[in-house]
XYZ file of N, CA, C and O in Angstrom:
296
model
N 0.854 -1.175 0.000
C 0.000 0.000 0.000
C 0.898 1.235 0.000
O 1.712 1.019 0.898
N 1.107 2.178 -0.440
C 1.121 3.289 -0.828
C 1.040 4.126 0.304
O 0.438 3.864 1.345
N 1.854 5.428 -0.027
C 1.726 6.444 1.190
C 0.359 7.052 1.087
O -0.490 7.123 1.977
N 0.283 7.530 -0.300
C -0.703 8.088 -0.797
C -2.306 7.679 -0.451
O -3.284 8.301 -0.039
N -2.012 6.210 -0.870
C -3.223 5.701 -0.233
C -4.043 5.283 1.195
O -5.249 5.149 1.406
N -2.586 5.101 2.289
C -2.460 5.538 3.202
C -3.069 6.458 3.626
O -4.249 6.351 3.957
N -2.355 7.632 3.714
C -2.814 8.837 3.610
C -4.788 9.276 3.362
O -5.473 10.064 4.015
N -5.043 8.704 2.601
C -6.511 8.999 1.498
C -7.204 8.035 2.782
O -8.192 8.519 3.334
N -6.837 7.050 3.132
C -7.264 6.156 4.012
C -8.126 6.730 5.579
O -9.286 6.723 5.990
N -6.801 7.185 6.086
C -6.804 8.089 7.164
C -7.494 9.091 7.277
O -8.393 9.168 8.115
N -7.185 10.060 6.430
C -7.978 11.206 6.068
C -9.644 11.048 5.717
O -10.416 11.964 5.999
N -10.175 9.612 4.981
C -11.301 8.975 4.823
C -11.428 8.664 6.321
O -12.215 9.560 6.624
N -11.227 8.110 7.279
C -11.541 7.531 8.405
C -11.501 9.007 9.976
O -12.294 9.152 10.907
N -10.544 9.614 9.705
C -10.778 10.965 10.113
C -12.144 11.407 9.652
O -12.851 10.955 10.553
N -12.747 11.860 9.016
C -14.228 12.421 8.245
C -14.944 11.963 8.922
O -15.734 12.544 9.665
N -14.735 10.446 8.730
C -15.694 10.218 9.108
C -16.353 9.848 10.631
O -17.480 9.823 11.125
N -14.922 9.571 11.085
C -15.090 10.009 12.725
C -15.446 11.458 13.234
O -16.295 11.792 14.060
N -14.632 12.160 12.569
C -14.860 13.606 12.795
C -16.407 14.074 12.564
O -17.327 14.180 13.375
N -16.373 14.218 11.716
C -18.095 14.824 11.511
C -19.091 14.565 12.061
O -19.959 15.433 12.165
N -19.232 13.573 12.467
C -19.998 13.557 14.109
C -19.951 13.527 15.154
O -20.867 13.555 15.976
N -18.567 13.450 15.327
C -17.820 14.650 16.745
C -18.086 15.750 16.516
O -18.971 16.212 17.236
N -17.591 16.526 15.636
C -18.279 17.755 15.355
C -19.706 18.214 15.568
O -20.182 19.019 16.368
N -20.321 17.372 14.497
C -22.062 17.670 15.152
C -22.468 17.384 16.339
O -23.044 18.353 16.835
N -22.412 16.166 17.260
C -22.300 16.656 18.681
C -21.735 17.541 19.368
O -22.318 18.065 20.317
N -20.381 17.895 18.978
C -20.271 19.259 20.132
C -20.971 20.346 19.805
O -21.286 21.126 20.704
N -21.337 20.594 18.495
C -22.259 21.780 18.362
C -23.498 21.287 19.082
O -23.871 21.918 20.071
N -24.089 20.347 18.729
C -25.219 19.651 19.417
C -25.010 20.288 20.791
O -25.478 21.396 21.057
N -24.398 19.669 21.534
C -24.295 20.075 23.136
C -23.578 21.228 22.776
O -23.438 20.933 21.589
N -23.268 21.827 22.836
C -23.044 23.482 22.920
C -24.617 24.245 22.568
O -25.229 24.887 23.421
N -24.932 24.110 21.673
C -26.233 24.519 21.315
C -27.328 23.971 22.419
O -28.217 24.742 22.781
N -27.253 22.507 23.002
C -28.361 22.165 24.103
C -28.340 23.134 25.158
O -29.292 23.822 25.527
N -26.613 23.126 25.829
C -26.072 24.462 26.411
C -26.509 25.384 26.274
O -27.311 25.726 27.144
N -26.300 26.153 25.333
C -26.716 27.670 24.837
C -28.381 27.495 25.682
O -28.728 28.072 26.713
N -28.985 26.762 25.058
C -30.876 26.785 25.061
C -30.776 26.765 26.452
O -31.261 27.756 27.000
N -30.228 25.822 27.263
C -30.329 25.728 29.300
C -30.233 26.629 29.477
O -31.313 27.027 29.914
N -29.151 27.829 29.410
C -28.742 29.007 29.868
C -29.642 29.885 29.813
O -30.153 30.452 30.779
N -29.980 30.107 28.246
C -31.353 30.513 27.722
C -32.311 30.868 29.125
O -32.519 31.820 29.876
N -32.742 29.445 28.947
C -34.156 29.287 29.405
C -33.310 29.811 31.288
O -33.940 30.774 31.724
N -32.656 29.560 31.853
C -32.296 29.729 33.478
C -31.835 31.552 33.467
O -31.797 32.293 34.449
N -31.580 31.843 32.262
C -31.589 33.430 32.334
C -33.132 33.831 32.239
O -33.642 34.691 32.957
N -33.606 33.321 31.559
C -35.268 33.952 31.437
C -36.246 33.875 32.898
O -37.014 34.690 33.410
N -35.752 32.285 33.339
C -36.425 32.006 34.791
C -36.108 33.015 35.860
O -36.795 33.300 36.841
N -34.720 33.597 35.426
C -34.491 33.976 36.761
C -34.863 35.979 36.400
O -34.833 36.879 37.239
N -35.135 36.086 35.102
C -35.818 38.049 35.056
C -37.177 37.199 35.526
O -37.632 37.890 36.437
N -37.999 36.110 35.365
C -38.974 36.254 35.360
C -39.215 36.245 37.139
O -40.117 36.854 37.713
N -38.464 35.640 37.610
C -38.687 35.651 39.259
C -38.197 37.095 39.864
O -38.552 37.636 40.911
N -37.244 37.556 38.846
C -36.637 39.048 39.683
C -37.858 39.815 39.146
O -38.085 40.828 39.808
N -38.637 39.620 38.205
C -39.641 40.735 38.069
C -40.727 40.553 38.834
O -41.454 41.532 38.996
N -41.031 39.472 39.375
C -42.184 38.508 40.267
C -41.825 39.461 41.439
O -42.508 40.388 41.874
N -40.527 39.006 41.882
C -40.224 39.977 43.170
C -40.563 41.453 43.183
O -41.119 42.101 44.070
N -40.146 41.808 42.103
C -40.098 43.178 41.907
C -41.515 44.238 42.258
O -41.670 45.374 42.705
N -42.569 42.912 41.672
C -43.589 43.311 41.786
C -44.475 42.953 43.304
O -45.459 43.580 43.695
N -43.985 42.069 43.832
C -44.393 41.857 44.920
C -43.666 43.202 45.919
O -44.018 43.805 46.933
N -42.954 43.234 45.364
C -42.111 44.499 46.782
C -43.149 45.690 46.529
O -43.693 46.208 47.504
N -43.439 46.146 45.190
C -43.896 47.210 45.052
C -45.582 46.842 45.251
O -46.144 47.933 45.351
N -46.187 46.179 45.308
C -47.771 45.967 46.026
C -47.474 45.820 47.580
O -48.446 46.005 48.312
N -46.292 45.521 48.168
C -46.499 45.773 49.431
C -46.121 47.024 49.597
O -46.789 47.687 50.391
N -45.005 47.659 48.929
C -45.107 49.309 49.135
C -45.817 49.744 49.455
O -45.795 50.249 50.578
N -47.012 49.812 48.547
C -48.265 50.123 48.123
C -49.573 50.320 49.072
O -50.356 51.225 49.360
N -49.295 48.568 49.482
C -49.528 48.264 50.915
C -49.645 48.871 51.865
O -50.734 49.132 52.376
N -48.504 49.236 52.315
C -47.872 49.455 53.529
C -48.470 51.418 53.452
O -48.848 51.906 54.517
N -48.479 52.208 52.322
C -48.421 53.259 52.018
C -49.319 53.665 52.638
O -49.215 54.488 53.547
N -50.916 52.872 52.037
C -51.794 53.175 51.997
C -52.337 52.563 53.639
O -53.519 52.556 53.981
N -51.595 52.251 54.196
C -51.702 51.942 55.459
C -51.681 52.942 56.731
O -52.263 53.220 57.780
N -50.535 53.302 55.846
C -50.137 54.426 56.716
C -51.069 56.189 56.623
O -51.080 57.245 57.256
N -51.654 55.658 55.562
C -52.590 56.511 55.325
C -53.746 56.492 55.941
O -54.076 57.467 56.617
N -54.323 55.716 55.857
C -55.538 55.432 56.818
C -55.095 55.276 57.798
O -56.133 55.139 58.445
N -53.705 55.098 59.048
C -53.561 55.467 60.346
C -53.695 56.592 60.434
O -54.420 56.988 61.346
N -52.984 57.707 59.421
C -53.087 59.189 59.167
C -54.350 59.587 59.791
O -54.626 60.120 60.866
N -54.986 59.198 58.867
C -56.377 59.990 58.618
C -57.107 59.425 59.852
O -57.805 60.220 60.482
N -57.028 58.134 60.279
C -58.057 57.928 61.511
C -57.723 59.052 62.524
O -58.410 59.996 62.914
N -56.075 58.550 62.927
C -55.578 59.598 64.270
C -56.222 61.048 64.276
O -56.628 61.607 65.295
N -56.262 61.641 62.842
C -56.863 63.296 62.584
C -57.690 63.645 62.946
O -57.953 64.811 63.242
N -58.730 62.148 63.067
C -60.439 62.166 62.724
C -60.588 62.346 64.228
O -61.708 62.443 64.730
């Protein structure tokens, strides 16, 4: 056998190992990418959850203090 063919051999058997090593790591890099995705979205959606809970108890609390206001006046 030949270097050449050798060579053509290897390079055939590389490919073809390779190329779906390749498409799996994009595969999992890309599954990756989407987890991150989705655990960045979970976590604005809970910081805005909070966000909004702080500000109805503000709100809360405001209007609380308002009607102590106004009773004590009365």
């Amino acid at each position: 056998m030949s270097i050449e063919a050798i060579t053509s051999s290897v390079t055939a058997a590389v490919a073809l190992i390779g190329v779906p090593a390749v498409y799996l790591q994009a595969r999992a890099a890309r599954l990756s990418a989407v987890a991150a995705g989705r655990a960045q979205l979970e976590h604005a959606r809970r910081t805005s959850q909070h966000a909004a809970c702080v500000e109805v108890l503000a709100t809360a609390d405001e209007l609380k203090r308002s009607c102590d206001i106004s009773g004590s006046a009365a």
